[in-house]
Amino acid sequence: MRLLAIILLLIFIAAGIVFGALNADLVGYDLGIAQLRLPKGAALLGAVVIGWLLGGLTAWLGVSMRQGRQQRRQSRADKKSPVKP
Amino acid sequence: MNLVLVLVSLVPIAFVLGWWTSRQFGARRSGAEVSALSSDYFRGLNYLLNEEQDKAIEVFLKLAEYNRDTVETHLALGNLFRRRGEVDRAIRLHQHLVSRPGLTDAMKTVALLELGEDYMRAGLLDRAEALFCDLVAMNAHAPSALRHLIAIYQHERDWHKAIEHARRLEVMTGEDEAPMIAQFYCELADRSRQHGARAEARDYLRQAFDCQPDCVRAFMLTGRLLSEDGQHADAVTAYESAIQADIAFTPEILPPLLNSYARSQQMERAEVFLREMIGRYHGVSPVLALAHLYKERDGERAAIDFLTTQLRQRPSVRGLMALIDATMDKIEGEARENFLILRDLTRKLLEGQAMYRCSRCGFGAKAHHWQCPSCKSWSTIRPIHGVASE
């Protein structure tokens, strides 16, 4: 399973490099405050990576905040009625 | 297709993929931890239920090692160590728990309470007392701490402090501790009586009656004080009141009562009282007392007739022994030898018998104790009713 994942990852990296090389021509972006000129392939990969990282970060933050809330609630309950072993 | 449109549509797709990957990774990691924890926990619990405490301790120790935040596991381990008699390990564990930084106040006080119990078990009563006093002062687990303090003061026979803390417990929990406090006053009264401070003893007895108006022990001690002062008629009244308060203590009360009847020359009153007792009380003690009275007054024949009639109604080894003793003088030859064997047999039968039993924990005793030596509860040791006992 792990070997398959590594092979798939290598294939995607190779595809990314080939994709970048094939689309090396520059494209201009006007962001309002600044103007950027990036290769087409890099822009595509960048969009995918930024989106993936943002999604991961959102999920991680959601889980950690929920756990924090639960711990605070538990400690309040412990103070009210301490556990007698 | 416009490149910007492709980029804009790729970002949310990648976002969803990233979100999904993170959730999957997190779920797998916490799931692995929970399953490892819960399987170990249930394994430990299983060992506990199977009374295999050694293996349970091993499992819980491992659990506490890789999950150092599990205070409950440490507490359970400490309890196990204490129950197994490994008090030094329990003390070390609870001390470590108390000194751990970041522990909530509630958990720290639970650990302190446990540490106090460890000290008590180890016989370090001064340390246990200091801990429990701190807990009472902090108003944390105060009822439990007060109960332990009362137990310590009872052990040290410091009855004044025991009374003070029992009253605090009464106020705190609303439970009626008056019978226990009355016993403490009786202990003080008995000590004063032994030291010759009779006025002080009477004062303590008055306070015992204030706590529990039908306190048998207080009535008995009053009777004893009066009897020692030569006021036998008043002593008779006190002893009779003791029997009225709790008829179960008849075997304990009858000997001094009969002595007071004899000294105050009220044997007719004794007969009336004992006859009434036989109707109400199903033990053999009043029968034996009345048989003795008949023997003194009407002679051996009357006593034997009375005993025979009563033993048919309530068979008893003690009664049989009294009958054998009474008839022994009238028998000679081979029958006498047989009676001697029978008497030895009944004596041996009675020697091995527990005459009293605690109604709370079942502790058996040959002599009467006001406080059960096993469960430490008061006034729960009562005569056993049966053919071989009362």
Short mmCIF file of C-alpha atoms in Angstrom, two decimals:
data_model
loop_
_atom_site.label_atom_id
_atom_site.label_comp_id
_atom_site.label_asym_id
_atom_site.label_seq_id
_atom_site.Cartn_x
_atom_site.Cartn_y
_atom_site.Cartn_z
CA MET A 1 0.00 0.00 0.00
CA ARG A 2 2.78 2.38 1.01
CA LEU A 3 4.81 1.42 -2.11
CA LEU A 4 1.79 2.17 -4.32
CA ALA A 5 1.40 5.59 -2.70
CA ILE A 6 5.11 6.36 -3.28
CA ILE A 7 4.86 5.29 -6.95
CA LEU A 8 1.74 7.43 -7.43
CA LEU A 9 3.47 10.39 -5.78
CA LEU A 10 6.52 10.01 -8.05
CA ILE A 11 4.23 9.78 -11.12
CA PHE A 12 2.44 12.98 -10.09
CA ILE A 13 5.75 14.80 -9.45
CA ALA A 14 7.05 13.71 -12.86
CA ALA A 15 3.76 14.76 -14.49
CA GLY A 16 4.03 18.13 -12.71
CA ILE A 17 7.59 18.66 -14.00
CA VAL A 18 6.57 17.68 -17.56
CA PHE A 19 3.42 19.84 -17.31
CA GLY A 20 5.52 22.79 -16.10
CA ALA A 21 8.09 22.33 -18.86
CA LEU A 22 5.39 22.10 -21.56
CA ASN A 23 3.64 25.25 -20.26
CA ALA A 24 6.62 27.44 -19.58
CA ASP A 25 5.25 30.53 -21.33
CA LEU A 26 4.54 33.41 -18.96
CA VAL A 27 1.08 34.68 -18.13
CA GLY A 28 0.37 38.06 -16.57
CA TYR A 29 -1.96 38.53 -13.55
CA ASP A 30 -3.32 41.83 -12.32
CA LEU A 31 -4.07 41.49 -8.56
CA GLY A 32 -5.17 45.12 -8.22
CA ILE A 33 -2.31 46.15 -5.95
CA ALA A 34 0.37 44.30 -7.91
CA GLN A 35 0.97 42.70 -11.26
CA LEU A 36 2.48 39.22 -11.53
CA ARG A 37 3.96 37.29 -14.43
CA LEU A 38 4.14 33.53 -13.78
CA PRO A 39 4.65 30.42 -15.93
CA LYS A 40 1.29 28.76 -16.74
CA GLY A 41 2.26 25.39 -15.16
CA ALA A 42 3.56 26.99 -11.94
CA ALA A 43 0.33 28.99 -11.58
CA LEU A 44 -1.77 25.83 -11.91
CA LEU A 45 0.35 23.85 -9.45
CA GLY A 46 0.44 26.81 -7.07
CA ALA A 47 -3.37 27.03 -7.13
CA VAL A 48 -3.67 23.33 -6.33
CA VAL A 49 -1.09 23.46 -3.51
CA ILE A 50 -2.57 26.62 -1.94
CA GLY A 51 -6.10 25.18 -2.05
CA TRP A 52 -4.97 21.86 -0.56
CA LEU A 53 -3.03 23.55 2.25
CA LEU A 54 -5.94 25.87 3.07
CA GLY A 55 -8.35 22.92 3.23
CA GLY A 56 -6.00 20.94 5.49
CA LEU A 57 -5.42 23.94 7.76
CA THR A 58 -9.17 24.58 8.09
CA ALA A 59 -9.88 20.96 9.08
CA TRP A 60 -7.00 20.90 11.57
CA LEU A 61 -8.05 24.18 13.19
CA GLY A 62 -11.66 22.96 13.46
CA VAL A 63 -10.64 19.75 15.21
CA SER A 64 -8.19 21.45 17.62
CA MET A 65 -10.71 24.13 18.61
CA ARG A 66 -13.37 21.51 19.29
CA GLN A 67 -10.97 19.50 21.46
CA GLY A 68 -10.00 22.64 23.39
CA ARG A 69 -13.66 23.42 24.06
CA GLN A 70 -14.26 19.86 25.27
CA GLN A 71 -11.26 19.98 27.61
CA ARG A 72 -12.38 23.29 29.11
CA ARG A 73 -15.90 21.92 29.62
CA GLN A 74 -14.49 18.77 31.26
CA SER A 75 -12.27 20.72 33.64
CA ARG A 76 -15.25 22.89 34.65
CA ALA A 77 -17.29 19.73 35.32
CA ASP A 78 -14.38 18.26 37.33
CA LYS A 79 -14.29 21.35 39.52
CA LYS A 80 -18.02 21.10 40.18
CA SER A 81 -18.09 17.37 40.96
CA PRO A 82 -14.64 15.85 41.39
CA VAL A 83 -14.22 12.24 40.47
CA LYS A 84 -14.08 9.85 43.45
CA PRO A 85 -12.18 6.75 42.48
CA MET B 1 -10.75 27.88 -21.82
CA ASN B 2 -9.67 30.93 -19.91
CA LEU B 3 -6.71 30.05 -17.67
CA VAL B 4 -7.93 32.19 -14.75
CA LEU B 5 -11.25 30.29 -14.75
CA VAL B 6 -9.37 27.00 -14.55
CA LEU B 7 -7.26 28.30 -11.69
CA VAL B 8 -10.29 29.60 -9.77
CA SER B 9 -12.09 26.28 -10.12
CA LEU B 10 -8.97 24.31 -9.12
CA VAL B 11 -8.56 26.12 -5.77
CA PRO B 12 -11.88 24.95 -4.17
CA ILE B 13 -11.37 21.41 -5.50
CA ALA B 14 -7.91 21.32 -3.93
CA PHE B 15 -9.36 22.89 -0.75
CA VAL B 16 -11.91 20.08 -0.41
CA LEU B 17 -9.21 17.49 -1.08
CA GLY B 18 -6.92 19.04 1.55
CA TRP B 19 -9.73 19.22 4.09
CA TRP B 20 -10.67 15.57 3.47
CA THR B 21 -7.03 14.40 3.72
CA SER B 22 -6.53 16.22 7.02
CA ARG B 23 -9.71 14.76 8.53
CA GLN B 24 -8.79 11.26 7.41
CA PHE B 25 -5.29 11.55 8.87
CA GLY B 26 -6.56 12.99 12.18
CA ALA B 27 -9.29 10.36 12.55
CA ARG B 28 -6.86 7.54 11.88
CA ARG B 29 -4.37 8.87 14.45
CA SER B 30 -6.90 9.50 17.29
CA GLY B 31 -8.68 6.22 16.51
CA ALA B 32 -5.45 4.32 16.90
CA GLU B 33 -4.76 6.04 20.26
CA VAL B 34 -8.29 5.50 21.58
CA SER B 35 -8.39 1.85 20.56
CA ALA B 36 -4.98 1.21 22.14
CA LEU B 37 -6.06 2.98 25.34
CA SER B 38 -9.48 1.39 25.57
CA SER B 39 -8.26 -2.12 24.81
CA ASP B 40 -5.63 -1.80 27.57
CA TYR B 41 -8.19 -0.27 29.90
CA PHE B 42 -10.65 -3.10 29.35
CA ARG B 43 -7.89 -5.66 29.70
CA GLY B 44 -6.98 -4.12 33.07
CA LEU B 45 -10.62 -4.02 34.10
CA ASN B 46 -11.00 -7.66 33.12
CA TYR B 47 -8.04 -8.62 35.32
CA LEU B 48 -9.55 -6.63 38.19
CA LEU B 49 -12.88 -8.40 37.87
CA ASN B 50 -11.09 -11.75 37.78
CA GLU B 51 -9.26 -10.83 41.00
CA GLU B 52 -5.93 -10.96 39.16
CA GLN B 53 -4.60 -7.78 40.70
CA ASP B 54 -0.95 -8.37 39.70
CA LYS B 55 -1.78 -8.39 36.01
CA ALA B 56 -4.20 -5.46 36.41
CA ILE B 57 -1.45 -3.37 38.03
CA GLU B 58 0.94 -4.23 35.18
CA VAL B 59 -1.58 -3.12 32.56
CA PHE B 60 -2.52 0.07 34.40
CA LEU B 61 1.13 0.96 34.94
CA LYS B 62 1.74 0.67 31.20
CA LEU B 63 -1.37 2.74 30.54
CA ALA B 64 -0.18 5.45 32.94
CA GLU B 65 3.29 5.44 31.32
CA TYR B 66 2.20 6.31 27.83
CA ASN B 67 -0.66 8.50 28.88
CA ARG B 68 0.72 10.61 31.68
CA ASP B 69 -2.30 12.87 31.79
CA THR B 70 -4.64 10.10 32.92
CA VAL B 71 -5.08 11.04 36.56
CA GLU B 72 -7.88 8.51 37.07
CA THR B 73 -5.54 5.70 36.03
CA HIS B 74 -3.02 6.80 38.63
CA LEU B 75 -5.74 6.99 41.27
CA ALA B 76 -6.99 3.52 40.37
CA LEU B 77 -3.43 2.20 40.57
CA GLY B 78 -2.90 3.81 43.97
CA ASN B 79 -6.10 2.23 45.23
CA LEU B 80 -4.98 -1.15 43.96
CA PHE B 81 -1.59 -0.85 45.64
CA ARG B 82 -3.22 0.12 48.93
CA ARG B 83 -5.72 -2.73 48.78
CA ARG B 84 -2.89 -5.16 48.15
CA GLY B 85 -1.04 -3.84 51.19
CA GLU B 86 1.72 -2.19 49.13
CA VAL B 87 1.21 1.05 51.00
CA ASP B 88 4.66 2.49 50.28
CA ARG B 89 4.04 2.24 46.52
CA ALA B 90 0.57 3.77 46.91
CA ILE B 91 2.08 6.64 48.94
CA ARG B 92 4.80 7.27 46.30
CA LEU B 93 2.23 7.23 43.51
CA HIS B 94 -0.15 9.63 45.24
CA GLN B 95 2.70 11.93 46.30
CA HIS B 96 3.86 12.05 42.68
CA LEU B 97 0.30 12.84 41.62
CA VAL B 98 -0.05 15.66 44.17
CA SER B 99 3.27 17.23 43.12
CA ARG B 100 2.42 17.04 39.41
CA PRO B 101 2.13 20.55 37.94
CA GLY B 102 -0.98 21.52 36.02
CA LEU B 103 -3.30 19.23 37.97
CA THR B 104 -6.76 20.71 38.58
CA ASP B 105 -7.62 21.60 42.19
CA ALA B 106 -10.40 19.01 42.24
CA MET B 107 -8.04 16.23 41.18
CA LYS B 108 -5.36 17.38 43.60
CA THR B 109 -7.77 17.18 46.53
CA VAL B 110 -8.86 13.68 45.47
CA ALA B 111 -5.18 12.68 45.38
CA LEU B 112 -4.66 14.27 48.83
CA LEU B 113 -7.61 12.31 50.22
CA GLU B 114 -6.15 9.11 48.79
CA LEU B 115 -2.72 9.97 50.21
CA GLY B 116 -4.32 10.48 53.62
CA GLU B 117 -5.92 7.04 53.40
CA ASP B 118 -2.50 5.59 52.48
CA TYR B 119 -0.96 7.20 55.56
CA MET B 120 -3.78 5.82 57.71
CA ARG B 121 -3.23 2.35 56.31
CA ALA B 122 0.51 2.67 56.94
CA GLY B 123 -0.17 3.73 60.55
CA LEU B 124 1.22 7.24 60.00
CA LEU B 125 -1.74 8.76 61.80
CA ASP B 126 -0.14 12.17 62.47
CA ARG B 127 0.53 12.73 58.76
CA ALA B 128 -2.95 11.49 57.83
CA GLU B 129 -4.50 13.79 60.46
CA ALA B 130 -2.62 16.82 59.09
CA LEU B 131 -3.76 16.05 55.53
CA PHE B 132 -7.40 15.51 56.48
CA CYS B 133 -7.38 18.70 58.59
CA ASP B 134 -6.09 20.60 55.53
CA LEU B 135 -8.86 19.11 53.39
CA VAL B 136 -11.51 20.10 55.95
CA ALA B 137 -10.03 23.62 56.09
CA MET B 138 -10.15 23.81 52.28
CA ASN B 139 -13.72 22.45 52.39
CA ALA B 140 -12.70 19.82 49.81
CA HIS B 141 -14.16 16.34 50.34
CA ALA B 142 -14.81 17.53 53.87
CA PRO B 143 -17.32 14.78 54.85
CA SER B 144 -14.89 12.00 53.87
CA ALA B 145 -12.00 13.81 55.54
CA LEU B 146 -14.07 14.30 58.71
CA ARG B 147 -15.00 10.61 58.79
CA HIS B 148 -11.33 9.67 58.53
CA LEU B 149 -10.43 12.19 61.25
CA ILE B 150 -13.10 10.69 63.53
CA ALA B 151 -11.64 7.24 62.87
CA ILE B 152 -8.15 8.53 63.76
CA TYR B 153 -9.37 10.13 67.01
CA GLN B 154 -11.24 6.94 67.92
CA HIS B 155 -8.04 4.99 67.36
CA GLU B 156 -6.12 7.44 69.53
CA ARG B 157 -9.00 7.42 72.06
CA ASP B 158 -9.14 11.22 71.86
CA TRP B 159 -12.88 11.31 72.48
CA HIS B 160 -13.20 15.08 72.85
CA LYS B 161 -11.82 15.67 69.35
CA ALA B 162 -13.91 12.78 68.02
CA ILE B 163 -17.05 14.43 69.45
CA GLU B 164 -16.09 17.83 68.01
CA HIS B 165 -15.55 16.41 64.52
CA ALA B 166 -18.64 14.19 64.66
CA ARG B 167 -20.72 17.30 65.42
CA ARG B 168 -19.11 19.10 62.45
CA LEU B 169 -19.91 16.11 60.26
CA GLU B 170 -23.50 16.18 61.48
CA VAL B 171 -23.82 19.86 60.52
CA MET B 172 -22.12 19.32 57.16
CA THR B 173 -24.02 16.26 55.98
CA GLY B 174 -27.26 16.51 57.95
CA GLU B 175 -26.84 12.85 58.93
CA ASP B 176 -27.67 11.81 62.49
CA GLU B 177 -24.41 11.01 64.30
CA ALA B 178 -26.00 11.22 67.77
CA PRO B 179 -25.72 7.47 68.60
CA MET B 180 -21.99 7.58 67.80
CA ILE B 181 -21.47 10.78 69.83
CA ALA B 182 -23.38 9.17 72.74
CA GLN B 183 -20.90 6.27 72.62
CA PHE B 184 -17.99 8.73 72.75
CA TYR B 185 -19.50 10.33 75.85
CA CYS B 186 -19.92 6.84 77.35
CA GLU B 187 -16.22 6.17 76.71
CA LEU B 188 -15.38 9.43 78.51
CA ALA B 189 -17.74 8.56 81.37
CA ASP B 190 -16.20 5.10 81.74
CA ARG B 191 -12.69 6.58 81.79
CA SER B 192 -13.71 9.14 84.43
CA ARG B 193 -15.35 6.37 86.49
CA GLN B 194 -12.16 4.32 86.38
CA HIS B 195 -10.16 7.36 87.54
CA GLY B 196 -12.59 7.97 90.40
CA ALA B 197 -14.01 11.23 88.94
CA ARG B 198 -17.62 10.24 89.56
CA ALA B 199 -19.20 13.69 89.18
CA GLU B 200 -17.44 14.09 85.83
CA ALA B 201 -18.63 10.63 84.77
CA ARG B 202 -22.22 11.53 85.64
CA ASP B 203 -21.90 14.74 83.64
CA TYR B 204 -20.67 12.81 80.57
CA LEU B 205 -23.54 10.35 80.98
CA ARG B 206 -26.02 13.22 81.06
CA GLN B 207 -24.55 14.45 77.77
CA ALA B 208 -24.78 10.94 76.33
CA PHE B 209 -28.49 10.88 77.23
CA ASP B 210 -28.89 14.31 75.64
CA CYS B 211 -27.55 12.82 72.39
CA GLN B 212 -29.44 9.53 72.59
CA PRO B 213 -32.11 9.26 75.30
CA ASP B 214 -32.34 5.46 74.92
CA CYS B 215 -28.59 4.78 74.96
CA VAL B 216 -28.23 1.29 76.48
CA ARG B 217 -24.59 1.76 77.36
CA ALA B 218 -25.32 5.01 79.21
CA PHE B 219 -28.06 3.25 81.22
CA MET B 220 -25.64 0.42 82.05
CA LEU B 221 -22.90 2.82 83.11
CA THR B 222 -25.41 4.76 85.24
CA GLY B 223 -26.42 1.48 86.89
CA ARG B 224 -22.79 0.63 87.52
CA LEU B 225 -22.04 4.05 89.01
CA LEU B 226 -25.10 3.85 91.28
CA SER B 227 -24.25 0.31 92.28
CA GLU B 228 -20.69 1.32 93.18
CA ASP B 229 -22.14 4.19 95.22
CA GLY B 230 -24.29 1.68 97.11
CA GLN B 231 -27.57 2.93 95.60
CA HIS B 232 -28.66 -0.53 94.50
CA ALA B 233 -32.40 0.23 94.18
CA ASP B 234 -31.65 3.07 91.75
CA ALA B 235 -29.15 0.83 89.96
CA VAL B 236 -31.92 -1.74 89.44
CA THR B 237 -34.09 0.94 87.80
CA ALA B 238 -31.20 1.98 85.53
CA TYR B 239 -30.47 -1.62 84.48
CA GLU B 240 -34.16 -2.31 83.86
CA SER B 241 -34.29 0.83 81.69
CA ALA B 242 -31.29 -0.51 79.74
CA ILE B 243 -33.18 -3.72 78.96
CA GLN B 244 -36.30 -1.74 78.03
CA ALA B 245 -34.16 0.39 75.67
CA ASP B 246 -32.74 -2.60 73.80
CA ILE B 247 -33.71 -6.10 74.81
CA ALA B 248 -30.92 -7.62 72.68
CA PHE B 249 -28.36 -6.65 75.34
CA THR B 250 -30.11 -8.76 78.02
CA PRO B 251 -27.21 -11.26 78.46
CA GLU B 252 -24.88 -8.33 79.19
CA ILE B 253 -27.25 -6.53 81.56
CA LEU B 254 -28.66 -9.48 83.55
CA PRO B 255 -25.59 -10.32 85.73
CA PRO B 256 -25.17 -6.80 87.23
CA LEU B 257 -28.98 -6.42 87.42
CA LEU B 258 -29.33 -9.66 89.41
CA ASN B 259 -26.51 -8.50 91.68
CA SER B 260 -28.33 -5.21 92.32
CA TYR B 261 -31.62 -7.04 92.98
CA ALA B 262 -29.85 -9.21 95.54
CA ARG B 263 -28.08 -6.28 97.23
CA SER B 264 -31.25 -4.19 97.41
CA GLN B 265 -33.17 -7.27 98.60
CA GLN B 266 -35.77 -7.02 95.85
CA MET B 267 -35.87 -10.66 94.82
CA GLU B 268 -39.67 -10.64 94.36
CA ARG B 269 -39.31 -7.76 91.93
CA ALA B 270 -36.55 -9.76 90.24
CA GLU B 271 -38.85 -12.75 89.80
CA VAL B 272 -41.64 -10.60 88.33
CA PHE B 273 -39.19 -8.89 85.98
CA LEU B 274 -37.54 -12.14 84.84
CA ARG B 275 -40.91 -13.82 84.24
CA GLU B 276 -41.92 -10.89 82.09
CA MET B 277 -38.56 -11.11 80.30
CA ILE B 278 -39.05 -14.79 79.46
CA GLY B 279 -42.25 -13.86 77.66
CA ARG B 280 -40.56 -11.12 75.62
CA TYR B 281 -37.01 -12.35 75.13
CA HIS B 282 -36.30 -15.62 73.35
CA GLY B 283 -32.78 -16.22 74.64
CA VAL B 284 -31.82 -18.55 77.49
CA SER B 285 -30.27 -15.95 79.84
CA PRO B 286 -33.47 -14.99 81.76
CA VAL B 287 -34.38 -18.70 82.09
CA LEU B 288 -31.00 -19.47 83.64
CA ALA B 289 -31.28 -16.43 85.92
CA LEU B 290 -34.75 -17.44 87.09
CA ALA B 291 -33.61 -21.07 87.60
CA HIS B 292 -30.77 -19.76 89.77
CA LEU B 293 -33.27 -17.65 91.72
CA TYR B 294 -35.56 -20.68 92.28
CA LYS B 295 -32.58 -22.78 93.36
CA GLU B 296 -31.63 -20.18 95.99
CA ARG B 297 -35.17 -19.67 97.19
CA ASP B 298 -37.10 -22.95 96.69
CA GLY B 299 -34.30 -25.49 96.37
CA GLU B 300 -32.69 -27.63 93.63
CA ARG B 301 -35.86 -29.59 92.76
CA ALA B 302 -37.86 -26.45 91.82
CA ALA B 303 -34.97 -25.18 89.70
CA ILE B 304 -34.63 -28.52 87.85
CA ASP B 305 -38.39 -28.70 87.18
CA PHE B 306 -38.41 -25.13 85.86
CA LEU B 307 -35.34 -25.72 83.67
CA THR B 308 -36.77 -28.95 82.24
CA THR B 309 -40.05 -27.25 81.32
CA GLN B 310 -38.29 -24.27 79.74
CA LEU B 311 -35.74 -26.39 77.81
CA ARG B 312 -38.59 -28.26 76.12
CA GLN B 313 -39.87 -24.92 74.83
CA ARG B 314 -36.50 -23.38 73.96
CA PRO B 315 -33.74 -25.99 73.54
CA SER B 316 -30.32 -24.61 74.39
CA VAL B 317 -26.85 -26.05 75.05
CA ARG B 318 -26.27 -23.53 77.84
CA GLY B 319 -29.58 -24.55 79.40
CA LEU B 320 -28.66 -28.23 79.08
CA MET B 321 -25.32 -27.58 80.76
CA ALA B 322 -27.07 -25.82 83.65
CA LEU B 323 -29.47 -28.77 83.94
CA ILE B 324 -26.57 -31.26 83.98
CA ASP B 325 -24.80 -29.22 86.68
CA ALA B 326 -27.99 -29.08 88.75
CA THR B 327 -28.69 -32.83 88.52
CA MET B 328 -25.08 -33.98 88.90
CA ASP B 329 -25.25 -34.20 92.71
CA LYS B 330 -28.28 -36.51 92.57
CA ILE B 331 -26.72 -39.11 90.28
CA GLU B 332 -24.25 -41.83 91.14
CA GLY B 333 -22.44 -44.71 89.45
CA GLU B 334 -22.35 -45.26 85.68
CA ALA B 335 -24.99 -42.61 84.98
CA ARG B 336 -22.80 -40.01 86.72
CA GLU B 337 -19.83 -40.96 84.50
CA ASN B 338 -22.02 -40.54 81.44
CA PHE B 339 -23.24 -37.17 82.69
CA LEU B 340 -19.63 -36.05 83.22
CA ILE B 341 -18.80 -36.93 79.60
CA LEU B 342 -21.90 -35.06 78.46
CA ARG B 343 -20.95 -32.03 80.54
CA ASP B 344 -17.41 -31.95 79.09
CA LEU B 345 -18.85 -32.28 75.62
CA THR B 346 -21.27 -29.37 76.07
CA ARG B 347 -18.51 -27.25 77.62
CA LYS B 348 -16.23 -27.90 74.63
CA LEU B 349 -19.11 -27.16 72.28
CA LEU B 350 -19.65 -23.79 73.94
CA GLU B 351 -15.92 -22.98 74.11
CA GLY B 352 -15.58 -23.02 70.33
CA GLN B 353 -18.68 -20.94 69.74
CA ALA B 354 -18.79 -17.21 68.98
CA MET B 355 -21.45 -15.81 71.28
CA TYR B 356 -21.73 -12.42 69.63
CA ARG B 357 -21.86 -11.25 66.03
CA CYS B 358 -21.63 -7.82 64.41
CA SER B 359 -24.90 -7.10 62.64
CA ARG B 360 -23.04 -4.95 60.09
CA CYS B 361 -19.94 -6.92 59.06
CA GLY B 362 -20.61 -10.38 60.52
CA PHE B 363 -17.54 -10.35 62.80
CA GLY B 364 -17.87 -13.12 65.42
CA ALA B 365 -16.69 -12.57 69.00
CA LYS B 366 -16.70 -14.53 72.25
CA ALA B 367 -16.96 -11.39 74.38
CA HIS B 368 -19.09 -8.30 73.95
CA HIS B 369 -17.55 -5.14 72.43
CA TRP B 370 -19.32 -1.82 72.12
CA GLN B 371 -17.28 -1.04 69.00
CA CYS B 372 -16.85 -3.77 66.42
CA PRO B 373 -13.09 -4.57 66.20
CA SER B 374 -13.51 -5.30 62.51
CA CYS B 375 -15.75 -2.63 60.96
CA LYS B 376 -15.42 -0.09 63.83
CA SER B 377 -19.15 0.57 63.98
CA TRP B 378 -20.76 1.14 67.36
CA SER B 379 -23.43 -0.95 69.15
CA THR B 380 -23.67 -3.44 66.30
CA ILE B 381 -22.27 -6.47 68.16
CA ARG B 382 -25.21 -8.48 69.41
CA PRO B 383 -25.73 -11.91 71.01
CA ILE B 384 -26.23 -14.77 68.57
CA HIS B 385 -29.55 -16.57 69.04
CA GLY B 386 -29.49 -20.32 68.45
CA VAL B 387 -29.27 -23.71 70.15
CA ALA B 388 -25.51 -23.47 70.78
CA SER B 389 -25.50 -19.81 71.85
CA GLU B 390 -27.96 -17.37 73.45
#
